[in-house]
Amino acid sequence: MTKHLLIVGAGIEACEGIKIARDMGLKLIIADGNPAAPGLAMADWQIIASTYDGAAILEAVRRLQDDGIAVHGAIAMCADVPLSVATVTHALGLPGLSLGSAFWVSDKLAMKTRLAAEGIPIPRFADVTDIATLKSRAREIGFPLIIKPVDSRGARGVQLIDAEAALEDAWAAAAKESPTARVMLEEYLSGPQFSTETLIDDGKCYTLGFADRNYEWLPRTKPFIIENGGDAPTGESAAVKAEVIATVERAAAALGIRQGVAKGDMVYTEDGAKVIEIAGRLSGGFFSTTQIPLATGVNFIEKAIKLALGETLTPEEVTPIREQAVAIRYLDLPSGTVAAIAGVDEAATATGVSLLKVFIGPGSKVETLSNHTQRAGFAIAVADTKAQAIARANDALDRIRVSFRND
């Protein structure tokens, strides 16, 4: 029997994963609020509804069921909408996060409160939804510190603050990016940071994604914290990697994630591994769709889809078959209005480049970076060594020539 999969999210980052689902022979119900979202073209049935509106998606799914179209699983494809997916899976009795777990991974304050209660190492944090308590809570945590929205995505409103004088403006910027105007503070943790991604099958964890995060842009993007890609294999020791993986897997269990995917933002401090955030979904940034398969030889999306359908993973299919060096770097541009772009084809076919995308064209406005959604393009490259993969990604981006209008 051909199975039907609900995919929530059809943006450009979702397309690679949607292609994999089609290659698996599945019939696809794809939901996105943008009728022009590119992934919708691959749908057997389209649902035009906001990816954040789980109730509307569920209502549309029920209408399809009334027409005899079964739904066998649901997954968010590179979209941070766990509550929307859980609304559907809970109502239909499908595999996935509980509503409680979906809430914990959607609300950063609730997440930290839960992790702290379960003894998971995390930064000190404070709720500052009331600006009157902002300075006193900041003094308790100490500077430098992180201020961020409780319920936003893509690093919107996330800032690194060194002094009390900057707090009120930072609070306003963070609150503006929160749908509920809720803000929190966190201790700034010094140390190497990592992106991880874990498949979880009935509580058994397989952490296949592990990459060093790159913050070389921070001195000039500060107070905004903009990551310039990442790379694998890690430059840290096997012992550090093992501790980070053990910690992220404990955190996923503490948040009740027993079936699906856990994405970790992790840091290794002088006190050991700590959790910055856990997401109960597939990552964006082409990490799950492209970087993990390149690095390990394992089709991560395919395995995540099998979990969403309630299928069991064998140890053999989640065992890496290689350790290839992979790096992603982002296009670095000044602000302005684009006049012309050249060299994209040359960059895309440069040695070692596996995937290159440019999101701007003539007439596009390039803004000074304040969150990850504003990045103009990227290159993912592979090589025999990590340093060579980074060099190849940067070399490809250097071939792209962007000119700006003299407005």
GROMACS .gro file of C-alpha atoms in nm, residues 102-289:
model
  188
  102ALA     CA    1   0.600   2.009   2.132
  103PHE     CA    2   0.529   2.297   2.369
  104TRP     CA    3   0.862   2.256   2.549
  105VAL     CA    4   1.060   2.273   2.225
  106SER     CA    5   0.853   2.567   2.096
  107ASP     CA    6   0.887   2.788   2.403
  108LYS     CA    7   1.248   2.855   2.506
  109LEU     CA    8   1.158   2.956   2.860
  110ALA     CA    9   0.950   2.644   2.915
  111MET     CA   10   1.231   2.439   2.762
  112LYS     CA   11   1.493   2.578   2.999
  113THR     CA   12   1.264   2.536   3.298
  114ARG     CA   13   1.206   2.171   3.208
  115LEU     CA   14   1.572   2.098   3.141
  116ALA     CA   15   1.676   2.260   3.470
  117ALA     CA   16   1.420   2.052   3.658
  118GLU     CA   17   1.559   1.737   3.496
  119GLY     CA   18   1.920   1.820   3.588
  120ILE     CA   19   2.040   1.891   3.235
  121PRO     CA   20   2.335   2.137   3.225
  122ILE     CA   21   2.220   2.468   3.078
  123PRO     CA   22   2.312   2.837   3.108
  124ARG     CA   23   2.161   3.040   3.389
  125PHE     CA   24   1.844   3.209   3.260
  126ALA     CA   25   1.572   3.448   3.363
  127ASP     CA   26   1.223   3.546   3.250
  128VAL     CA   27   1.208   3.918   3.173
  129THR     CA   28   0.866   3.947   3.014
  130ASP     CA   29   0.828   4.251   3.241
  131ILE     CA   30   1.088   4.515   3.153
  132ALA     CA   31   1.081   4.640   3.512
  133THR     CA   32   1.281   4.334   3.619
  134LEU     CA   33   1.525   4.351   3.330
  135LYS     CA   34   1.821   4.517   3.499
  136SER     CA   35   1.798   4.328   3.827
  137ARG     CA   36   1.783   3.991   3.649
  138ALA     CA   37   2.071   4.092   3.425
  139ARG     CA   38   2.286   4.179   3.726
  140GLU     CA   39   2.208   3.839   3.879
  141ILE     CA   40   2.324   3.659   3.560
  142GLY     CA   41   2.616   3.891   3.489
  143PHE     CA   42   2.763   4.036   3.172
  144PRO     CA   43   2.814   3.946   2.895
  145LEU     CA   44   2.475   3.785   2.852
  146ILE     CA   45   2.228   3.682   2.584
  147ILE     CA   46   1.888   3.841   2.541
  148LYS     CA   47   1.638   3.678   2.307
  149PRO     CA   48   1.269   3.625   2.228
  150VAL     CA   49   1.108   3.330   2.402
  151ASP     CA   50   0.928   3.213   2.089
  152SER     CA   51   1.101   3.329   1.772
  153ARG     CA   52   1.324   3.158   1.514
  154GLY     CA   53   1.615   3.216   1.280
  155ALA     CA   54   1.816   3.406   1.544
  156ARG     CA   55   1.570   3.696   1.517
  157GLY     CA   56   1.621   3.934   1.809
  158VAL     CA   57   1.901   3.729   1.966
  159GLN     CA   58   2.172   3.964   2.095
  160LEU     CA   59   2.497   3.951   2.291
  161ILE     CA   60   2.501   4.234   2.545
  162ASP     CA   61   2.812   4.352   2.730
  163ALA     CA   62   2.677   4.633   2.945
  164GLU     CA   63   2.366   4.741   3.133
  165ALA     CA   64   2.328   5.058   2.926
  166ALA     CA   65   2.233   4.851   2.618
  167LEU     CA   66   1.966   4.643   2.790
  168GLU     CA   67   1.649   4.844   2.728
  169ASP     CA   68   1.707   4.884   2.354
  170ALA     CA   69   1.799   4.516   2.331
  171TRP     CA   70   1.484   4.417   2.519
  172ALA     CA   71   1.271   4.621   2.278
  173ALA     CA   72   1.440   4.460   1.976
  174ALA     CA   73   1.389   4.111   2.117
  175ALA     CA   74   1.028   4.174   2.218
  176LYS     CA   75   0.951   4.300   1.867
  177GLU     CA   76   1.054   3.961   1.726
  178SER     CA   77   0.837   3.763   1.969
  179PRO     CA   78   0.476   3.690   1.867
  180THR     CA   79   0.388   3.719   2.236
  181ALA     CA   80   0.635   4.001   2.323
  182ARG     CA   81   0.808   3.768   2.569
  183VAL     CA   82   1.182   3.798   2.633
  184MET     CA   83   1.438   3.604   2.833
  185LEU     CA   84   1.798   3.643   2.944
  186GLU     CA   85   2.067   3.377   2.939
  187GLU     CA   86   2.419   3.347   3.065
  188TYR     CA   87   2.669   3.376   2.781
  189LEU     CA   88   2.863   3.052   2.766
  190SER     CA   89   3.217   3.070   2.636
  191GLY     CA   90   3.351   2.774   2.442
  192PRO     CA   91   3.323   2.591   2.111
  193GLN     CA   92   2.969   2.548   1.984
  194PHE     CA   93   2.819   2.258   1.790
  195SER     CA   94   2.516   2.170   1.584
  196THR     CA   95   2.389   1.818   1.643
  197GLU     CA   96   2.104   1.617   1.498
  198THR     CA   97   1.969   1.295   1.642
  199LEU     CA   98   1.726   1.032   1.515
  200ILE     CA   99   1.520   0.885   1.800
  201ASP     CA  100   1.342   0.551   1.757
  202ASP     CA  101   1.131   0.453   2.058
  203GLY     CA  102   1.381   0.625   2.286
  204LYS     CA  103   1.694   0.488   2.118
  205CYS     CA  104   1.918   0.767   1.991
  206TYR     CA  105   2.138   0.786   1.683
  207THR     CA  106   2.327   1.118   1.670
  208LEU     CA  107   2.455   1.137   1.313
  209GLY     CA  108   2.481   1.514   1.278
  210PHE     CA  109   2.776   1.681   1.450
  211ALA     CA  110   2.937   2.000   1.319
  212ASP     CA  111   3.147   2.282   1.461
  213ARG     CA  112   2.966   2.616   1.439
  214ASN     CA  113   3.149   2.917   1.295
  215TYR     CA  114   3.110   3.266   1.447
  216GLU     CA  115   3.393   3.452   1.277
  217TRP     CA  116   3.151   3.733   1.184
  218LEU     CA  117   3.059   3.806   1.546
  219PRO     CA  118   3.304   4.098   1.599
  220ARG     CA  119   3.121   4.299   1.330
  221THR     CA  120   2.763   4.168   1.358
  222LYS     CA  121   2.751   4.214   1.734
  223PRO     CA  122   2.520   4.257   1.920
  224PHE     CA  123   2.347   4.026   1.672
  225ILE     CA  124   2.482   3.672   1.669
  226ILE     CA  125   2.511   3.559   1.308
  227GLU     CA  126   2.661   3.219   1.235
  228ASN     CA  127   2.877   3.186   0.924
  229GLY     CA  128   2.817   2.820   0.863
  230GLY     CA  129   2.972   2.513   1.014
  231ASP     CA  130   3.197   2.222   0.933
  232ALA     CA  131   3.266   1.857   1.005
  233PRO     CA  132   3.432   1.651   1.132
  234THR     CA  133   3.472   1.836   1.458
  235GLY     CA  134   3.808   1.983   1.550
  236GLU     CA  135   3.749   1.886   1.914
  237SER     CA  136   3.857   1.562   2.079
  238ALA     CA  137   3.662   1.236   2.070
  239ALA     CA  138   3.598   1.276   2.444
  240VAL     CA  139   3.443   1.621   2.397
  241LYS     CA  140   3.227   1.494   2.110
  242ALA     CA  141   3.110   1.197   2.317
  243GLU     CA  142   3.015   1.418   2.611
  244VAL     CA  143   2.825   1.661   2.389
  245ILE     CA  144   2.633   1.375   2.228
  246ALA     CA  145   2.551   1.216   2.563
  247THR     CA  146   2.425   1.550   2.694
  248VAL     CA  147   2.207   1.625   2.393
  249GLU     CA  148   2.055   1.277   2.408
  250ARG     CA  149   1.978   1.319   2.780
  251ALA     CA  150   1.820   1.654   2.702
  252ALA     CA  151   1.599   1.503   2.433
  253ALA     CA  152   1.479   1.240   2.679
  254ALA     CA  153   1.412   1.507   2.941
  255LEU     CA  154   1.190   1.686   2.689
  256GLY     CA  155   1.000   1.367   2.617
  257ILE     CA  156   1.127   1.319   2.262
  258ARG     CA  157   1.099   0.944   2.209
  259GLN     CA  158   1.016   0.926   1.839
  260GLY     CA  159   1.144   1.159   1.572
  261VAL     CA  160   1.429   1.408   1.558
  262ALA     CA  161   1.612   1.622   1.813
  263LYS     CA  162   1.826   1.911   1.688
  264GLY     CA  163   2.078   2.044   1.937
  265ASP     CA  164   2.257   2.376   1.975
  266MET     CA  165   2.537   2.285   2.215
  267VAL     CA  166   2.845   2.439   2.375
  268TYR     CA  167   3.144   2.289   2.554
  269THR     CA  168   3.245   2.503   2.851
  270GLU     CA  169   3.513   2.473   3.118
  271ASP     CA  170   3.243   2.293   3.318
  272GLY     CA  171   3.165   2.050   3.036
  273ALA     CA  172   2.891   2.020   2.775
  274LYS     CA  173   2.580   2.237   2.809
  275VAL     CA  174   2.259   2.277   2.614
  276ILE     CA  175   2.176   2.609   2.452
  277GLU     CA  176   1.858   2.484   2.282
  278ILE     CA  177   1.690   2.165   2.164
  279ALA     CA  178   1.447   2.158   1.872
  280GLY     CA  179   1.214   1.867   1.804
  281ARG     CA  180   1.239   1.885   1.428
  282LEU     CA  181   1.462   1.856   1.125
  283SER     CA  182   1.715   2.136   1.101
  284GLY     CA  183   1.723   2.408   0.841
  285GLY     CA  184   2.037   2.542   0.679
  286PHE     CA  185   2.061   2.229   0.461
  287PHE     CA  186   2.218   2.046   0.757
  288SER     CA  187   1.979   1.750   0.768
  289THR     CA  188   1.907   1.743   0.395
   0.00000   0.00000   0.00000
